[in-house]
PDB file of C-alpha atoms in Angstrom:
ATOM      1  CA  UNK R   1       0.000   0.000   0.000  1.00 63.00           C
ATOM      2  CA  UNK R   2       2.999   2.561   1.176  1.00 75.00           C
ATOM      3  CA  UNK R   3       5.488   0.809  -0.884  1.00 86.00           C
ATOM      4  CA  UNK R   4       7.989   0.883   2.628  1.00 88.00           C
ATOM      5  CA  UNK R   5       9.072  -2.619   3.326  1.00 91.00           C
ATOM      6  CA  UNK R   6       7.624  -4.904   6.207  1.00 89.00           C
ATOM      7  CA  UNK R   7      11.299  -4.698   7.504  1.00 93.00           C
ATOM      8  CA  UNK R   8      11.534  -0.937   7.392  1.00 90.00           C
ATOM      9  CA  UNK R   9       8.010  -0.349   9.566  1.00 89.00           C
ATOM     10  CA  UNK R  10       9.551  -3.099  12.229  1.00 91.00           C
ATOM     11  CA  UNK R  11      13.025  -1.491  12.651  1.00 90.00           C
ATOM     12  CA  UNK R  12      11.775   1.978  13.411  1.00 88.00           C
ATOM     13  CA  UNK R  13       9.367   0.517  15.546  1.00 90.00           C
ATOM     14  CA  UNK R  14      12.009  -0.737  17.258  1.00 91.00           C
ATOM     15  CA  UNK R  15      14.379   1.670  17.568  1.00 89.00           C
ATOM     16  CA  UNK R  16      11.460   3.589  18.194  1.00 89.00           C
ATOM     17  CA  UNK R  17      10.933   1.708  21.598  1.00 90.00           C
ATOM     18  CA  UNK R  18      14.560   1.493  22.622  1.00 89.00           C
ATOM     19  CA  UNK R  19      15.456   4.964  21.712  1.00 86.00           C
ATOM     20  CA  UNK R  20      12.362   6.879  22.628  1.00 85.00           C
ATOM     21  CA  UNK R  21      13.018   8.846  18.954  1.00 83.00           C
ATOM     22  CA  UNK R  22      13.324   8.456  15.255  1.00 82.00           C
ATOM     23  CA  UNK R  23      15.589  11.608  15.278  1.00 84.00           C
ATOM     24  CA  UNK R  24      19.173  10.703  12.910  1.00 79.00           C
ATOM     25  CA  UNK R  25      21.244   9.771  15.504  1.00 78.00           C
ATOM     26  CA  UNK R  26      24.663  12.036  15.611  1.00 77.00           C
ATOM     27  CA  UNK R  27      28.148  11.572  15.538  1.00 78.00           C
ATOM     28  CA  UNK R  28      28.515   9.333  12.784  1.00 78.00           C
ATOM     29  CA  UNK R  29      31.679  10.220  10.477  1.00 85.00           C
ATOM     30  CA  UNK R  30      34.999  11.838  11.285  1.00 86.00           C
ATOM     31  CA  UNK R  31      35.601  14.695  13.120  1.00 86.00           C
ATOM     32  CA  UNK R  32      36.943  18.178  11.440  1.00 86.00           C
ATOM     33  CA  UNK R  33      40.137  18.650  12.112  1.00 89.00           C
ATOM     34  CA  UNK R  34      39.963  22.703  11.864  1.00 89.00           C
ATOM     35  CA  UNK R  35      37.854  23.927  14.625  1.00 87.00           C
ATOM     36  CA  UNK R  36      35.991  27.341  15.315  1.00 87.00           C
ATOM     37  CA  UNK R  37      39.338  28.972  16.411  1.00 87.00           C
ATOM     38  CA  UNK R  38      42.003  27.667  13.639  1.00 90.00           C
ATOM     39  CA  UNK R  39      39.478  28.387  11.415  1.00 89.00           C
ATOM     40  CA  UNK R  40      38.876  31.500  11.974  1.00 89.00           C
ATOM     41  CA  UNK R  41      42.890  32.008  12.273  1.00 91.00           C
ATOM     42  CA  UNK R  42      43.053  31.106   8.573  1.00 92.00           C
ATOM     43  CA  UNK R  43      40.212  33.368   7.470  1.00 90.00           C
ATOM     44  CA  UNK R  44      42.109  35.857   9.234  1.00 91.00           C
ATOM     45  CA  UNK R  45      45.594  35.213   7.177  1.00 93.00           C
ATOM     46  CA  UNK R  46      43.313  35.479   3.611  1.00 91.00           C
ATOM     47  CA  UNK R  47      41.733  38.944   4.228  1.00 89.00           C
ATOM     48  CA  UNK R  48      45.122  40.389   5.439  1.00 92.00           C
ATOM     49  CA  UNK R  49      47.175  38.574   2.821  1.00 92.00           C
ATOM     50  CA  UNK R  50      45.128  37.231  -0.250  1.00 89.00           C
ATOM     51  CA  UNK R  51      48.077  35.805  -1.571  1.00 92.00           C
ATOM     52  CA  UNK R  52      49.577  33.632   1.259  1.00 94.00           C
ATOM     53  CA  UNK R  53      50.107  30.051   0.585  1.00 95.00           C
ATOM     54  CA  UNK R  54      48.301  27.343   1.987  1.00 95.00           C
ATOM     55  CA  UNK R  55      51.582  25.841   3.562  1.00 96.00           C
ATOM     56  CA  UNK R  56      52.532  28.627   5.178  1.00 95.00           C
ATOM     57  CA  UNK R  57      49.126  29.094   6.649  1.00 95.00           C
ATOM     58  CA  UNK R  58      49.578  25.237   8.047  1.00 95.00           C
ATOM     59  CA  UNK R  59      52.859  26.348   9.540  1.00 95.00           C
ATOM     60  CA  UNK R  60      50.970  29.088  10.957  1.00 93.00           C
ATOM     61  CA  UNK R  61      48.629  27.089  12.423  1.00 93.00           C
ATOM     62  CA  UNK R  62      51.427  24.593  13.696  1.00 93.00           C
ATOM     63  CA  UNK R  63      53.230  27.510  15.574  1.00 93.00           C
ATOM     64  CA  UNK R  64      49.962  29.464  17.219  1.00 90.00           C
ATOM     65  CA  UNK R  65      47.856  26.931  17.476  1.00 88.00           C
ATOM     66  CA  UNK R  66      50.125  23.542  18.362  1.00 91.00           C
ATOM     67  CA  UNK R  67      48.001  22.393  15.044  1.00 91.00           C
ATOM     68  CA  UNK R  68      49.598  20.255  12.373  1.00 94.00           C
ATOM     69  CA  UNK R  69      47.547  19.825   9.271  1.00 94.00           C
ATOM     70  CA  UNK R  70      48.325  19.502   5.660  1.00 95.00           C
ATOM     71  CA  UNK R  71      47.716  22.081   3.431  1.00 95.00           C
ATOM     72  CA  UNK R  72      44.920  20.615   1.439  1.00 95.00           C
ATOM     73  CA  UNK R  73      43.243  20.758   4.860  1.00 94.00           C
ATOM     74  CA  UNK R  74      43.999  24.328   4.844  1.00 94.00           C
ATOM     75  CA  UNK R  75      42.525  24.821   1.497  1.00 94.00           C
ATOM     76  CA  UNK R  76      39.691  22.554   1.987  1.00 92.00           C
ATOM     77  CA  UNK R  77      39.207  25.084   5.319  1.00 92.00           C
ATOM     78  CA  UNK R  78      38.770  28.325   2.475  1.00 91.00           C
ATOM     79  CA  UNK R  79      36.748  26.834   0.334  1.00 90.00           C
ATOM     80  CA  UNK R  80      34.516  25.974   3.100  1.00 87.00           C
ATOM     81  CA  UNK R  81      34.574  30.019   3.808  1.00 82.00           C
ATOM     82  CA  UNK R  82      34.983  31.066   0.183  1.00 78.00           C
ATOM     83  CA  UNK R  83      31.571  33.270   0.754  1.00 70.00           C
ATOM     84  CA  UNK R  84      32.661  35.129   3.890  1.00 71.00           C
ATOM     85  CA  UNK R  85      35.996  36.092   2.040  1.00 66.00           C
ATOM     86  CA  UNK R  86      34.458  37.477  -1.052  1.00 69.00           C
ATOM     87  CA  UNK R  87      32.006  39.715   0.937  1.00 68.00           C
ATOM     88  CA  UNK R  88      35.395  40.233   3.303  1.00 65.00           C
ATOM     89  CA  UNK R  89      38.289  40.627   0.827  1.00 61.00           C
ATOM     90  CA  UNK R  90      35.202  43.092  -1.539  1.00 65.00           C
ATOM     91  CA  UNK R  91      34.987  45.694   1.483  1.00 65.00           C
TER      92      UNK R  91
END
């Protein structure tokens, strides 16, 4: 009738009773390396310096922040941020 499996109605009854919710549980995945303080650290290094290089922002982050991560960590950190540095770096 719903086209959802027998199996599929029984497990989230399930987890339904055991977990009291059918919320997504959290957690799941690996952690980000760059937290709220590195990151904004390297945001920080773009808008004064556009054209720093990612490796010298990871040895940056290595000497302030006892941090050591590679620099396609670094870049992966910018283009996470890309919007806040256009609106930053057009100002």
């Amino acid at each position: 009738m719903f086209s959802i499996s027998r199996k599929t109605v029984y497990n989230d009854v399930s987890r339904a009773e055991n977990e009291g919710s059918l919320e997504a549980k959290g957690g799941s995945g690996r952690k980000r390396k760059i937290g709220k303080r590195a990151g904004c650290l390297i945001l920080r290094k773009v808008v004064q310096n556009p054209q720093i290089s990612k490796r010298t922002i990871a040895q940056d982050l290595k000497q302030e922040c006892d941090l050591i991560v590679s620099h396609e960590t670094v870049r992966q950190a910018i283009l996470r941020h890309r919007a806040f540095l256009v609106i930053q770096t057009a100002q």
